[in-house]
Short mmCIF file of C-alpha atoms in Angstrom, two decimals:
data_model
loop_
_atom_site.label_atom_id
_atom_site.label_comp_id
_atom_site.label_asym_id
_atom_site.label_seq_id
_atom_site.Cartn_x
_atom_site.Cartn_y
_atom_site.Cartn_z
CA GLU A 19 113.34 27.11 81.61
CA VAL A 20 113.65 30.62 80.20
CA GLN A 21 110.61 32.80 80.79
CA LEU A 22 109.72 36.48 80.53
CA VAL A 23 106.55 37.78 82.15
CA GLU A 24 105.43 41.38 81.67
CA SER A 25 103.11 43.24 84.00
CA GLY A 26 102.05 46.77 84.82
CA GLY A 27 99.92 47.64 81.82
CA GLY A 28 96.53 49.28 82.10
CA SER A 29 94.25 52.11 81.02
CA ILE A 30 95.47 55.59 81.80
CA GLN A 31 94.94 59.16 80.69
CA ILE A 32 97.07 61.28 78.40
CA GLY A 33 99.98 62.84 80.26
CA GLU A 34 100.10 60.24 83.01
CA SER A 35 102.87 57.78 83.84
CA LEU A 36 103.16 54.01 84.04
CA ARG A 37 105.89 51.54 84.93
CA LEU A 38 106.09 48.20 83.17
CA SER A 39 107.95 45.20 84.55
CA CYS A 40 109.39 42.15 82.83
CA ALA A 41 110.30 39.40 85.28
CA ALA A 42 112.89 36.99 83.93
CA SER A 43 113.66 33.44 84.95
CA GLY A 44 116.09 30.86 83.63
CA PHE A 45 118.81 33.39 82.84
CA THR A 46 120.38 36.56 84.24
CA VAL A 47 119.01 39.80 82.81
CA SER A 48 122.16 41.76 83.59
CA ASP A 49 124.24 39.60 81.23
CA LYS A 50 122.06 40.00 78.15
CA TYR A 51 120.77 42.47 75.59
CA MET A 52 117.17 43.17 76.59
CA ILE A 53 114.66 45.16 74.57
CA TRP A 54 111.17 46.57 74.76
CA VAL A 55 109.08 46.39 71.61
CA ARG A 56 105.52 47.60 71.16
CA GLN A 57 102.67 46.69 68.87
CA ALA A 58 99.76 49.05 68.38
CA PRO A 59 96.39 47.35 67.85
CA GLY A 60 96.36 45.64 64.45
CA LYS A 61 99.78 47.03 63.56
CA GLY A 62 103.34 45.80 63.21
CA LEU A 63 106.24 45.68 65.63
CA GLU A 64 108.08 48.82 66.75
CA TRP A 65 111.32 48.82 68.71
CA VAL A 66 111.20 51.05 71.80
CA SER A 67 114.41 50.63 73.78
CA VAL A 68 117.43 48.43 74.52
CA ILE A 69 119.68 47.93 77.52
CA TYR A 70 122.99 46.22 76.93
CA GLY A 71 124.75 43.95 79.38
CA GLY A 72 127.14 46.77 80.26
CA GLY A 73 124.21 49.03 81.10
CA ILE A 74 124.15 51.29 78.04
CA THR A 75 120.59 52.30 77.15
CA LEU A 76 119.21 53.51 73.84
CA TYR A 77 115.78 54.66 72.69
CA ALA A 78 113.60 55.17 69.66
CA ASP A 79 113.16 58.84 68.76
CA SER A 80 109.43 58.60 69.52
CA VAL A 81 110.04 57.84 73.21
CA ARG A 82 113.43 59.39 74.00
CA GLY A 83 113.16 61.76 76.92
CA ARG A 84 109.85 60.25 78.08
CA PHE A 85 110.65 56.56 78.60
CA THR A 86 113.44 55.02 80.70
CA ILE A 87 114.61 51.42 80.53
CA SER A 88 116.29 49.94 83.58
CA ARG A 89 116.83 46.68 85.38
CA ASP A 90 117.00 45.43 88.94
CA ASN A 91 119.62 42.72 89.08
CA SER A 92 118.54 41.55 92.53
CA LYS A 93 115.02 40.91 91.20
CA ASN A 94 116.21 39.80 87.75
CA THR A 95 113.64 42.18 86.31
CA LEU A 96 113.58 44.64 83.44
CA PHE A 97 111.54 47.84 83.66
CA LEU A 98 110.15 50.50 81.37
CA GLU A 99 109.22 53.75 83.03
CA MET A 100 106.85 55.68 80.76
CA ASN A 101 106.10 59.35 81.40
CA ARG A 102 103.99 61.99 79.63
CA LEU A 103 102.08 59.27 77.83
CA ARG A 104 100.33 60.07 74.57
CA ALA A 105 97.43 58.43 72.77
CA GLU A 106 99.88 57.09 70.18
CA ASP A 107 101.70 55.12 72.91
CA THR A 108 98.70 52.79 73.08
CA ALA A 109 100.03 49.32 72.34
CA VAL A 110 100.94 45.91 73.67
CA TYR A 111 104.42 46.22 75.15
CA LEU A 112 106.65 43.17 74.89
CA CYS A 113 110.04 42.51 76.40
CA ALA A 114 112.55 40.25 74.72
CA GLY A 115 116.07 39.03 75.40
CA SER A 116 119.01 37.80 73.40
CA VAL A 117 119.63 34.89 75.73
CA GLU A 118 121.14 31.95 73.86
CA THR A 119 121.93 33.06 70.35
CA ARG A 120 123.72 36.40 70.81
CA GLY A 121 122.49 37.05 67.31
CA GLY A 122 118.77 37.34 67.74
CA PHE A 123 116.10 38.04 70.33
CA ASP A 124 115.23 34.48 71.12
CA TYR A 125 112.87 34.82 74.07
CA TRP A 126 109.78 37.02 74.22
CA GLY A 127 107.19 37.70 76.86
CA GLN A 128 103.46 37.59 76.20
CA GLY A 129 103.13 41.37 76.43
CA THR A 130 101.14 43.82 78.51
CA LEU A 131 98.54 46.21 77.09
CA VAL A 132 98.81 49.94 77.67
CA THR A 133 95.83 52.06 76.67
CA VAL A 134 96.21 55.83 76.76
CA SER A 135 93.10 57.93 76.29
CA SER A 136 91.62 61.27 77.13
CA GLU B 28 117.25 54.86 60.08
CA ILE B 29 117.40 51.56 58.24
CA VAL B 30 114.14 50.79 56.46
CA LEU B 31 113.27 47.13 55.91
CA THR B 32 110.84 46.50 53.05
CA GLN B 33 109.12 43.14 52.93
CA THR B 34 107.44 41.62 49.89
CA PRO B 35 104.84 40.36 49.49
CA LEU B 36 102.69 41.81 52.28
CA SER B 37 100.25 38.96 51.88
CA SER B 38 100.97 35.43 50.75
CA PRO B 39 98.17 32.93 50.17
CA VAL B 40 99.74 29.50 49.91
CA THR B 41 98.43 25.99 49.34
CA LEU B 42 99.28 23.49 52.05
CA GLY B 43 102.41 21.56 51.14
CA GLN B 44 103.59 24.21 48.69
CA PRO B 45 106.62 26.49 49.20
CA ALA B 46 106.51 30.11 50.30
CA SER B 47 109.10 32.85 50.08
CA ILE B 48 109.32 36.27 51.73
CA SER B 49 111.79 38.95 50.76
CA CYS B 50 113.27 41.60 53.05
CA ARG B 51 115.21 44.42 51.44
CA SER B 52 117.22 46.84 53.56
CA SER B 53 117.85 50.50 52.73
CA GLN B 54 121.46 50.09 53.88
CA SER B 55 123.94 47.30 54.38
CA LEU B 56 123.25 45.35 57.57
CA VAL B 57 126.85 44.32 58.13
CA GLY B 58 127.66 45.49 61.65
CA SER B 59 130.90 46.94 62.96
CA ASP B 60 131.87 43.49 64.23
CA GLY B 61 131.37 41.94 60.79
CA ASN B 62 128.14 40.17 61.73
CA THR B 63 124.81 40.78 60.02
CA TYR B 64 122.07 40.99 62.62
CA LEU B 65 119.11 40.15 60.45
CA SER B 66 116.46 37.94 62.04
CA TRP B 67 113.13 36.47 61.02
CA LEU B 68 110.26 36.30 63.48
CA GLN B 69 106.94 34.50 63.28
CA GLN B 70 103.85 35.84 65.03
CA ARG B 71 100.93 33.45 65.13
CA PRO B 72 97.47 34.93 65.80
CA GLY B 73 97.17 36.05 69.40
CA GLN B 74 100.76 35.11 70.21
CA PRO B 75 103.98 37.05 70.80
CA PRO B 76 106.71 36.93 68.17
CA ARG B 77 108.89 33.84 67.99
CA LEU B 78 112.45 33.80 66.69
CA LEU B 79 112.91 31.56 63.67
CA ILE B 80 116.19 32.64 62.07
CA TYR B 81 119.04 34.81 63.31
CA LYS B 82 122.15 36.24 61.67
CA ILE B 83 120.60 35.70 58.22
CA SER B 84 120.57 31.91 58.15
CA SER B 85 121.00 30.32 61.59
CA ARG B 86 117.92 28.43 62.66
CA PHE B 87 116.95 28.84 66.32
CA SER B 88 116.57 25.79 68.50
CA GLY B 89 113.36 23.87 67.85
CA VAL B 90 112.56 25.58 64.56
CA PRO B 91 111.63 23.06 61.85
CA ASP B 92 114.14 22.67 59.06
CA ARG B 93 111.53 23.64 56.47
CA PHE B 94 112.38 27.25 57.43
CA THR B 95 115.50 28.58 55.73
CA GLY B 96 117.06 32.03 55.72
CA SER B 97 119.47 33.36 53.14
CA GLY B 98 120.90 36.56 51.73
CA ALA B 99 123.63 39.10 52.25
CA GLY B 100 124.21 42.84 52.41
CA THR B 101 120.81 44.34 51.74
CA ASP B 102 118.71 41.46 50.36
CA PHE B 103 117.39 38.64 52.48
CA THR B 104 114.89 35.85 52.04
CA LEU B 105 112.91 33.50 54.25
CA LYS B 106 111.77 30.32 52.57
CA ILE B 107 109.37 27.68 53.78
CA THR B 108 109.81 24.51 51.77
CA ARG B 109 106.38 23.01 52.45
CA VAL B 110 103.82 25.16 54.22
CA GLU B 111 101.89 23.55 57.05
CA ALA B 112 98.70 24.80 58.72
CA GLU B 113 100.63 25.85 61.85
CA ASP B 114 102.71 28.28 59.75
CA VAL B 115 99.78 30.70 59.41
CA GLY B 116 100.65 34.09 60.87
CA VAL B 117 102.66 37.22 60.23
CA TYR B 118 106.37 37.09 59.50
CA TYR B 119 108.71 39.97 60.27
CA CYS B 120 112.32 40.61 59.42
CA MET B 121 114.22 42.58 62.04
CA GLN B 122 117.64 44.23 62.10
CA PHE B 123 119.73 45.23 65.05
CA SER B 124 122.95 45.99 63.25
CA GLN B 125 122.24 49.68 63.70
CA ILE B 126 120.25 51.89 66.06
CA PRO B 127 117.32 52.32 65.84
CA TYR B 128 116.48 48.65 65.55
CA THR B 129 113.82 48.23 62.89
CA PHE B 130 111.29 45.73 61.63
CA GLY B 131 109.79 45.05 58.25
CA GLN B 132 106.08 45.79 57.83
CA GLY B 133 105.19 42.12 58.18
CA THR B 134 104.01 39.51 55.69
CA LYS B 135 100.76 37.72 56.37
CA LEU B 136 100.92 34.06 55.44
CA GLU B 137 97.57 32.42 54.93
CA ILE B 138 96.32 29.16 53.50
CA LYS B 139 94.42 29.22 50.22
#
């Protein structure tokens, strides 16, 4: 069974750092497109970052230079390292993978909440 | 950046009646490989998004056949033939033909 489980969220102060994890089961993370998406409270979905099977990484303008997406193949886990956090980064962060379809992000985690405040 | 504009933003529907959501793109979504990476996602209250439709019209495994996607180029539509109570939620179109990936604003489907 395919499953994605995020962890690592919490309440932190402006300027601090946090590392989110997305543990995958039922498929191999290194073979697939994997993304991070965020959803601010009461708002819509915003794409944050993608890592392709070949390892190429890309970012939204709002996080480039502050966030880093990576994966640990031995742990079959996706990560999002977030530095110099801002109040506007407050959101539920969700990971998703294009596992079966190769044409859509077909599996999503439940998300982990990050709250950034002063 | 490709902007996806959904209409309507709110859709009150009677149970058993059809519903339709439009997603208009600011640019063609045909990718360099010839595929159009336009998906539809459903987000029920308190739940993460769920993939319904990918590559315009392909229904993901387990999605009821009352959900249908159509369109081409810059205009896309999600149709629900007969709305059921479990369809309540917010529907998003999403494109990943071009970086940055983008989402529509979301359409809230509710029962009258």
